[in-house]
Coordinates of C-alpha atoms in Angstrom, one line a residue:
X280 CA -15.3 18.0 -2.4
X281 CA -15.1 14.3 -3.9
X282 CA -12.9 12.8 -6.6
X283 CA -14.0 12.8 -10.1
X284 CA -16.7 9.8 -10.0
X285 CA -15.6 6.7 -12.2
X286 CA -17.2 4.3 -15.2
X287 CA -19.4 2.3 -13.8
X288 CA -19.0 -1.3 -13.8
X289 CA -20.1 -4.3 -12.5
X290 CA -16.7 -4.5 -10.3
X291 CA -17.4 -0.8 -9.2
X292 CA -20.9 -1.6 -8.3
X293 CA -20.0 -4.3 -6.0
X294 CA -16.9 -2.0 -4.4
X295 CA -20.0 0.3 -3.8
X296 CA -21.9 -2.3 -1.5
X297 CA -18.7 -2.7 0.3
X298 CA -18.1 1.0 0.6
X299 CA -21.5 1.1 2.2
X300 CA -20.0 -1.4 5.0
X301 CA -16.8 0.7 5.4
X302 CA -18.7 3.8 6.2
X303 CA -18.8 2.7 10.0
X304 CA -15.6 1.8 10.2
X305 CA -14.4 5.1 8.7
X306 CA -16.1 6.9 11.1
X307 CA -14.1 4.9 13.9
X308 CA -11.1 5.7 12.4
X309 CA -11.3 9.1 12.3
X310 CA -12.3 9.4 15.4
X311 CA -9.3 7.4 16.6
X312 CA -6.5 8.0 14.7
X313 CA -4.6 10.0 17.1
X314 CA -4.2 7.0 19.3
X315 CA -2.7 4.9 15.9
X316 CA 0.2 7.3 16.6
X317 CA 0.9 6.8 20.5
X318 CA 0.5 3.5 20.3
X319 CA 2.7 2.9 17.1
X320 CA -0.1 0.0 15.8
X321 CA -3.5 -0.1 14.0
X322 CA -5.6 -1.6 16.7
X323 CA -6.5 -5.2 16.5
X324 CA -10.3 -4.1 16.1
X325 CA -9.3 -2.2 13.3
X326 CA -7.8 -4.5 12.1
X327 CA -10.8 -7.2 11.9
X328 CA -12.8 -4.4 10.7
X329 CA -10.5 -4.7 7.4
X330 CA -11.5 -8.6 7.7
X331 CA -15.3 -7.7 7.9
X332 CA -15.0 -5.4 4.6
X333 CA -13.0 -7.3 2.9
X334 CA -9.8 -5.6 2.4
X335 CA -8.1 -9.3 3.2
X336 CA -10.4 -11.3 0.6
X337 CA -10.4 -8.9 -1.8
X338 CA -7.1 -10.1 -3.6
X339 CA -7.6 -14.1 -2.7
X340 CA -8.8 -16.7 -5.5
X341 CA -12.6 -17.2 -5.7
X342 CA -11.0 -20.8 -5.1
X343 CA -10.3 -20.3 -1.4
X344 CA -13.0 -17.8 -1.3
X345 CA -11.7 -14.6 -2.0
X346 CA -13.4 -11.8 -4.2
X347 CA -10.8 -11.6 -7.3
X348 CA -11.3 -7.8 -7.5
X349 CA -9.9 -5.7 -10.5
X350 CA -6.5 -4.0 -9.3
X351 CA -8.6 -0.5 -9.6
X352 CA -11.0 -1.7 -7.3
X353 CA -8.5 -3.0 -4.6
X354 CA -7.0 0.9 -4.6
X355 CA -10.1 2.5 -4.6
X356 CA -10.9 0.9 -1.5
X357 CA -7.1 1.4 0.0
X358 CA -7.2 5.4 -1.1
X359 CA -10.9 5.2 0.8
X360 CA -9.3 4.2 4.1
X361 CA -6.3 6.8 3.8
X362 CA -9.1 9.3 3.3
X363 CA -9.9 8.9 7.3
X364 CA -6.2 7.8 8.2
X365 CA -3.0 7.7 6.5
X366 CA -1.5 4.8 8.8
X367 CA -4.6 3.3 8.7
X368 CA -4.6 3.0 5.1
X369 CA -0.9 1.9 4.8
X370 CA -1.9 -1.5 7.1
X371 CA -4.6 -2.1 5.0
X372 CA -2.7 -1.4 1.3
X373 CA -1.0 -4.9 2.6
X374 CA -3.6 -6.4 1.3
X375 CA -2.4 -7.1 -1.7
X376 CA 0.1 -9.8 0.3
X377 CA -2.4 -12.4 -1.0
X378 CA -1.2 -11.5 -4.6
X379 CA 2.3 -12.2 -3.1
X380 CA 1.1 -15.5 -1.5
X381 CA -0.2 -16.8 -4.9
X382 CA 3.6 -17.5 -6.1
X383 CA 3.1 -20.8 -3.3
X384 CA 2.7 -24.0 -3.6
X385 CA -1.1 -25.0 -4.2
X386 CA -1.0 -27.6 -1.2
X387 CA 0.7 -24.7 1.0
X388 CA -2.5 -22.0 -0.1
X389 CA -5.4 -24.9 0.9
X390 CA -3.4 -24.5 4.4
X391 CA -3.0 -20.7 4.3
X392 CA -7.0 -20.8 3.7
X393 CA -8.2 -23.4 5.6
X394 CA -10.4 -21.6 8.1
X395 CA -11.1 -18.5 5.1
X396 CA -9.7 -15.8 3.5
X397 CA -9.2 -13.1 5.7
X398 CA -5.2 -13.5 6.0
X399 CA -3.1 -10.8 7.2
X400 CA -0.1 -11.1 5.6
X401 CA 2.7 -8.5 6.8
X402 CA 7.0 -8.9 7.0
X403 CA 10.0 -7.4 5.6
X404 CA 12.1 -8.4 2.3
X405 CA 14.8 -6.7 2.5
X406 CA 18.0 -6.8 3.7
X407 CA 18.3 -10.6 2.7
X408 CA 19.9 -12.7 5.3
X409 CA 21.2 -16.0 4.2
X410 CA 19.4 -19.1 5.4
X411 CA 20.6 -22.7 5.7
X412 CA 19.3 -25.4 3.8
X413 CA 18.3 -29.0 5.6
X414 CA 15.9 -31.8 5.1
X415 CA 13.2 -30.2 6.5
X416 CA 13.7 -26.7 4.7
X417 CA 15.5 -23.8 5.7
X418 CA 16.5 -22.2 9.0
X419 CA 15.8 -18.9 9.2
X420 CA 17.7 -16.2 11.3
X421 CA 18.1 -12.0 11.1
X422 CA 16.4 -9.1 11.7
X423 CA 14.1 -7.1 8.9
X424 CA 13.2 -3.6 9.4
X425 CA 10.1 -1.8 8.1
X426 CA 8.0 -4.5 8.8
X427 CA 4.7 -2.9 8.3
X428 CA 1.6 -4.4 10.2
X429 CA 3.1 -6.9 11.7
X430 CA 1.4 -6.2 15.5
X431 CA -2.0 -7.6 13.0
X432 CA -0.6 -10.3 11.2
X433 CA -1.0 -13.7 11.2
X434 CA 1.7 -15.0 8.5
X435 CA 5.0 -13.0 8.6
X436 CA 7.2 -12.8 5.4
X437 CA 10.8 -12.3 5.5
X438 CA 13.7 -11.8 2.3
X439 CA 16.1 -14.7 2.6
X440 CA 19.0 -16.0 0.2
X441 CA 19.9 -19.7 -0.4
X442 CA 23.5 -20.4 -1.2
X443 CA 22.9 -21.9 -5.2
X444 CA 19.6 -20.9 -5.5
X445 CA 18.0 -22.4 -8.6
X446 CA 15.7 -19.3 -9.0
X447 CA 18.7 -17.2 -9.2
X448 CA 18.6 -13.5 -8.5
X449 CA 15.0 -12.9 -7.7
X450 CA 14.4 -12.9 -4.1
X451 CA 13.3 -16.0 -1.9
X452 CA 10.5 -15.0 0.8
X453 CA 10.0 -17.7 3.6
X454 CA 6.7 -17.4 5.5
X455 CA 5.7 -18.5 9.0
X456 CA 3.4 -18.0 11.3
X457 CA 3.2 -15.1 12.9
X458 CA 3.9 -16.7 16.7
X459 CA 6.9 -17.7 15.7
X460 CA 8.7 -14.4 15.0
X461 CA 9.7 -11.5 17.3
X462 CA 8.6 -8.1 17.2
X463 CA 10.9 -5.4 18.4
X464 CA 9.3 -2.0 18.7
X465 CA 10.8 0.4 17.3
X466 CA 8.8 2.5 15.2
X467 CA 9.5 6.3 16.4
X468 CA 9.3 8.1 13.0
X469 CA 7.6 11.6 12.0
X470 CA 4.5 10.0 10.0
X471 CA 3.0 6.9 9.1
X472 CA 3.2 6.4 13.1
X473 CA 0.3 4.0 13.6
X474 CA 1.7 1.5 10.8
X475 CA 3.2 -0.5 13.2
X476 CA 6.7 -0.8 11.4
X477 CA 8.8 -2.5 13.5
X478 CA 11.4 -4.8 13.5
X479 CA 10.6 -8.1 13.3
X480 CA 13.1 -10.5 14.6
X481 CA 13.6 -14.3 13.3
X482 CA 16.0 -16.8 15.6
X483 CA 16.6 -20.2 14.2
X484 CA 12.5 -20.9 12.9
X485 CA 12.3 -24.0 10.3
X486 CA 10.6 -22.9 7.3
X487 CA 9.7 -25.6 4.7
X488 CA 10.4 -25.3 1.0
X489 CA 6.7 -24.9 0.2
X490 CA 5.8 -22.2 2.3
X491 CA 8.5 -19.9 0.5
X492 CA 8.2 -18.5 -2.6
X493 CA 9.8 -16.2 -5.0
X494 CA 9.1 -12.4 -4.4
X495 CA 7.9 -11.8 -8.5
X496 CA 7.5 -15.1 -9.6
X497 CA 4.9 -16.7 -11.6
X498 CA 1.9 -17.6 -9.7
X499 CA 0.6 -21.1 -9.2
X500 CA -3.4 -19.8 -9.8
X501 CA -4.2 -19.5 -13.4
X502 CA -6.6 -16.5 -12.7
X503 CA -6.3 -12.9 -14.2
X504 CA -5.9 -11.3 -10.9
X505 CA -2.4 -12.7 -10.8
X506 CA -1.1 -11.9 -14.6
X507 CA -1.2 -8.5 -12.4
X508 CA 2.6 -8.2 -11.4
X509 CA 2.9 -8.0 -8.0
X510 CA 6.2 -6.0 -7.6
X511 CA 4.2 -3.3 -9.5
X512 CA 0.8 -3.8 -7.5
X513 CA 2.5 -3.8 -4.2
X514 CA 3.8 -0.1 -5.5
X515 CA 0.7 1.4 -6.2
X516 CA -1.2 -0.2 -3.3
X517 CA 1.5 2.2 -1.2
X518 CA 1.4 5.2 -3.5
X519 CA -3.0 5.7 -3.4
X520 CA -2.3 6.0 0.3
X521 CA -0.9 9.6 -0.5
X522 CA -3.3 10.1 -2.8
X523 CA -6.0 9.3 -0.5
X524 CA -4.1 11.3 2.6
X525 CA -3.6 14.3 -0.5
X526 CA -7.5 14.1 -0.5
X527 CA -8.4 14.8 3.0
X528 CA -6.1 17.6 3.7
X529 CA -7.0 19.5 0.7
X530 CA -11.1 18.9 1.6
X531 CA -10.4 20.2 5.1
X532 CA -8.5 23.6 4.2
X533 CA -11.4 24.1 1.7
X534 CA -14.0 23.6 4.1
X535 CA -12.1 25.8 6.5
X536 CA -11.7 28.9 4.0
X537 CA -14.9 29.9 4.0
X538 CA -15.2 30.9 7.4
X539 CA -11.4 31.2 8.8
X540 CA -10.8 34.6 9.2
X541 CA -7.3 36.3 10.0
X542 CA -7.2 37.4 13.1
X543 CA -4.8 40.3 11.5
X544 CA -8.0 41.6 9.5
X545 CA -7.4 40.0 6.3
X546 CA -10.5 38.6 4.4
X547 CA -11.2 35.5 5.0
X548 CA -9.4 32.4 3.4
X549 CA -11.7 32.2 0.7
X550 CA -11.4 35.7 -0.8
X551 CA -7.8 36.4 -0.7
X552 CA -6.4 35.6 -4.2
X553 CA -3.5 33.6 -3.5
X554 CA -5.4 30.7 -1.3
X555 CA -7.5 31.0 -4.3
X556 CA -4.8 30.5 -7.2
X557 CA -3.3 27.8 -4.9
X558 CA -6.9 25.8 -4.2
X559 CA -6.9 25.7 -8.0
X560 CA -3.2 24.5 -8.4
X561 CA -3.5 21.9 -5.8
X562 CA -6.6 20.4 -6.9
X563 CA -5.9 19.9 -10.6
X564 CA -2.4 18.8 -9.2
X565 CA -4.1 16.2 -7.2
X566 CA -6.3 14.9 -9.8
X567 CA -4.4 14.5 -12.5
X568 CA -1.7 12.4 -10.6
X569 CA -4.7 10.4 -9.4
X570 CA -6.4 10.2 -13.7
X571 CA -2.9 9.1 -14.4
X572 CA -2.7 6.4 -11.7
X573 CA -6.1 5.0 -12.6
X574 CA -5.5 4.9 -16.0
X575 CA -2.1 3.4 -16.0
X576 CA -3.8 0.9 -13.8
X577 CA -6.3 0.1 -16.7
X578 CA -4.2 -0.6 -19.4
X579 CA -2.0 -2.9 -17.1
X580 CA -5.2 -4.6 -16.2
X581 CA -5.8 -4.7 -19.8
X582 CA -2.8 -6.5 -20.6
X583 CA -3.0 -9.3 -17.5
X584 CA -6.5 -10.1 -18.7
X585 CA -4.8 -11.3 -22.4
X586 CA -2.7 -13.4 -20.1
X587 CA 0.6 -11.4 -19.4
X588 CA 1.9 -7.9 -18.4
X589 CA 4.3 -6.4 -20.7
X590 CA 7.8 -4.7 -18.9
X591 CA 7.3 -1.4 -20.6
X592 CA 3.6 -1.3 -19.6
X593 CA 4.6 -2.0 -15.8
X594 CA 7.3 0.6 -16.2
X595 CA 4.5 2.9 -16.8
X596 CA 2.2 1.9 -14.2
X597 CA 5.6 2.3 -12.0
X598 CA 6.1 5.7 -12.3
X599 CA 2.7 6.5 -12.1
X600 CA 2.7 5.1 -8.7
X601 CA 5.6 7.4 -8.0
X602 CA 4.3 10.5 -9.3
X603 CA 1.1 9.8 -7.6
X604 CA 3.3 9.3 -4.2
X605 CA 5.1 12.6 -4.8
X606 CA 2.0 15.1 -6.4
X607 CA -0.1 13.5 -3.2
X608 CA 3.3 14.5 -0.7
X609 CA 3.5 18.1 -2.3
X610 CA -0.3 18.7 -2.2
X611 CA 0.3 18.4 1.1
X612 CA 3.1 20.6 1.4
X613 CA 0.5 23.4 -0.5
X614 CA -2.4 23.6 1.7
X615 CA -0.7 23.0 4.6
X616 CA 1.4 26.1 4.5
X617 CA -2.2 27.8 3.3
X618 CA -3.7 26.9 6.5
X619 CA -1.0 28.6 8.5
X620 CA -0.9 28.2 12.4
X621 CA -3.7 25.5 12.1
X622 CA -1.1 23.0 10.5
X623 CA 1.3 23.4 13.4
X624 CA -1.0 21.0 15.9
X625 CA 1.2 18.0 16.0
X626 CA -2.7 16.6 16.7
X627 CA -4.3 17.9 13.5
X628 CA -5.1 15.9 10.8
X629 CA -3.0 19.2 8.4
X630 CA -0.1 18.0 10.5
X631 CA -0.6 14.5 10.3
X632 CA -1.2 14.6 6.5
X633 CA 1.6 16.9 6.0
X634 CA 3.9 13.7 7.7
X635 CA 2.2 10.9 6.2
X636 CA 2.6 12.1 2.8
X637 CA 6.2 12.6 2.9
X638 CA 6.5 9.1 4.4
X639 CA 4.6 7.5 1.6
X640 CA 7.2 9.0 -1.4
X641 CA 10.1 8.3 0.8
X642 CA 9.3 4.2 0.2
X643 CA 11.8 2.9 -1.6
X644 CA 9.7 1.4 -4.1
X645 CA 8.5 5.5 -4.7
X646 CA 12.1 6.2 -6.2
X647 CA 14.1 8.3 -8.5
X648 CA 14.8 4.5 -10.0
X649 CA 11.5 4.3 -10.8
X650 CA 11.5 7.7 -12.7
X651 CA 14.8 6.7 -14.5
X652 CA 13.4 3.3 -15.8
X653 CA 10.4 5.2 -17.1
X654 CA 12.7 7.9 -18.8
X655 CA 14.7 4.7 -20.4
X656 CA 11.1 3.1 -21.7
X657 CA 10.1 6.5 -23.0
X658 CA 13.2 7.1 -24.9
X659 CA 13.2 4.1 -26.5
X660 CA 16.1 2.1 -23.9
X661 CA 16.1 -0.7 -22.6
X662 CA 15.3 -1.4 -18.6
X663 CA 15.4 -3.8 -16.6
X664 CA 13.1 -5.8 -14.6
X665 CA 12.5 -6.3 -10.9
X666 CA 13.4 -3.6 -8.2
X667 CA 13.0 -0.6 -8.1

């Protein structure tokens, strides 16, 4: 069973062609995803498989080679991979670092580029640890957790505060190579195991002025790509993983319900009228949080292709993000507890979706603030920008 198709457009046309390059890759992945887990890491082959269909270009500047695709077509591809892997997915949603990267200095992007456009960016904002300004830029110390993809990267981001800051509140990213900084594994979660989320560990790295930039802040490309905010982006490029892990799971127990009998007698799946009632519940569950991401997406598109993204627009496209992480979590929930003792394999993919999903709506930028700004928009209050 496959999601609803989509308008065609030139932009989906040419996601098609790349699709058609992913299908090997897919393949690979699910065949390999139970090893993502034991060895807490996407696999560096994986990893260049991204590079080869473009899920690293795909955000960049036409300028320094990139593609420039629509937002839509960016999560399309994203809820693709988490189709075959959920952790798989989540290292490749980090894609969108290059709409991040965009807020630097022009000179500093020409040397981000330089050898082409498949740069993986990967770090950890938050919490911010205070950094010391000198002549040659700031020193950077701490430790970040949740620092997702970081065994791939090659440019590591981390949240850091300057004492009088001229950019104020917003939050100050410095980025380094990926050499420079420490990785301390410690990733022993319940899902999203293969994401590589480790701490990453910074000691007394010099990090110039011009390769840090402000996490939200306008970008130094005049393209329409990055009107896109990139707070809001980086949320949704998260929450399509569970919509893309939601996918999978309920496919499998359908395909199984034809034929699983119970071995107490009972019909099988198929016939029996509450795995029917519940098929139905979770599927139009699933696609409408998935309509409602999509077309939330569109009319924030919409709005950075007129040259700028209006807050109560964002707000929207914010808690459709959510509601996509949370309907994709719960779908899970549903047809795992249909498929009964075939869920309980801590090496079936029921299992692993079941985890996954609930990892994906735990993110913090999945939260119940997100819900409350969206209840302030729609009742006519004002909200705030930024994070959540």
């Amino acid at each position: 069973m496959n999601a609803s198709p989509e308008k065609i457009t030139p932009e989906t046309c040419a996601l098609a062609a790349s699709w058609a390059n992913l299908s090997p890759l897919l393949v690979e992945i699910r065949a390999r995803r139970s090893e993502f887990g034991r060895a807490q890491k996407v696999p560096e082959e994986i990893i260049e498989g991204f590079k080869r269909v473009g899920v690293y270009r795909a955000m960049v500047a036409k300028r320094f080679g990139g593609e420039e695709r629509t937002p839509a077509d960016f999560c399309r591809l994203i809820e693709r991979i988490s189709e075959a892997d959920g952790s798989a997915g989540w290292v490749a949603s980090f894609g969108d670092g290059a709409r991040y990267l965009a807020a630097l200095p022009d000179d500093t992007l020409c040397k981000v580029y330089a050898n082409g456009p498949d740069v993986v960016l990967a770090g950890a904002l938050f919490p911010l640890q205070p950094a010391k300004r000198t002549s040659d830029g700031f020193v950077v110390n701490g430790v970040w957790p949740f620092a997702s993809g970081s065994p791939g990267a090659d440019l590591i981001g981390v949240g850091i505060t300057v004492e009088d800051d001229p950019t104020g509140e917003l939050p100050r990213v410095a980025v380094m190579p990926a050499e420079k900084v420490t990785i301390r594994p410690n990733w022993d979660v319940i899902g999203l195991r293969g994401t590589g989320s480790h701490d990453v560990v910074v000691s007394d790295v010099i990090v110039p002025e011009e390769w840090t930039l402000i996490r939200g802040g306008p970008p130094t490309i005049d393209v329409p790509l990055y009107h896109y905010p990139s707070v809001a982006f980086a949320a949704q490029a998260h929450a399509i993983v569970g919509i893309g892990i939601a996918r999978s799971a309920l496919d499998e127990v359908v395909a199984m319900a034809g034929s699983r009998a119970s071995i107490t007698g009972a019909p099988v799946m198929a016939e029996r009228g509450y795995i029917q009632l519940e098929i139905a519940r979770a599927e139009a569950m699933l696609r409408s949080a998935r309509s409602f991401f999509y077309e939330a997406t569109e009319e924030l598109w919409m709005e950075a292709l007129k040259g700028a993204a209006t807050l109560g627009t964002t707000t929207l496209m914010r808690l459709a993000a959510t509601n996509a992480a949370r309907q994709g979590a719960e779908v899970c929930r549903i047809v795992g507890g249909l498929a009964g003792t075939e869920a309980l394999d801590t090496n079936s993919n029921l299992a692993r979706a079941m985890c996954d999903s609930f990892v994906v709506a735990q993110h913090a930028a999945l939260n119940e603030g997100t819900l409350q700004s969206a209840g302030r928009f729609l009742l006519q209050r004002a909200i705030q920008p930024g994070f959540p």
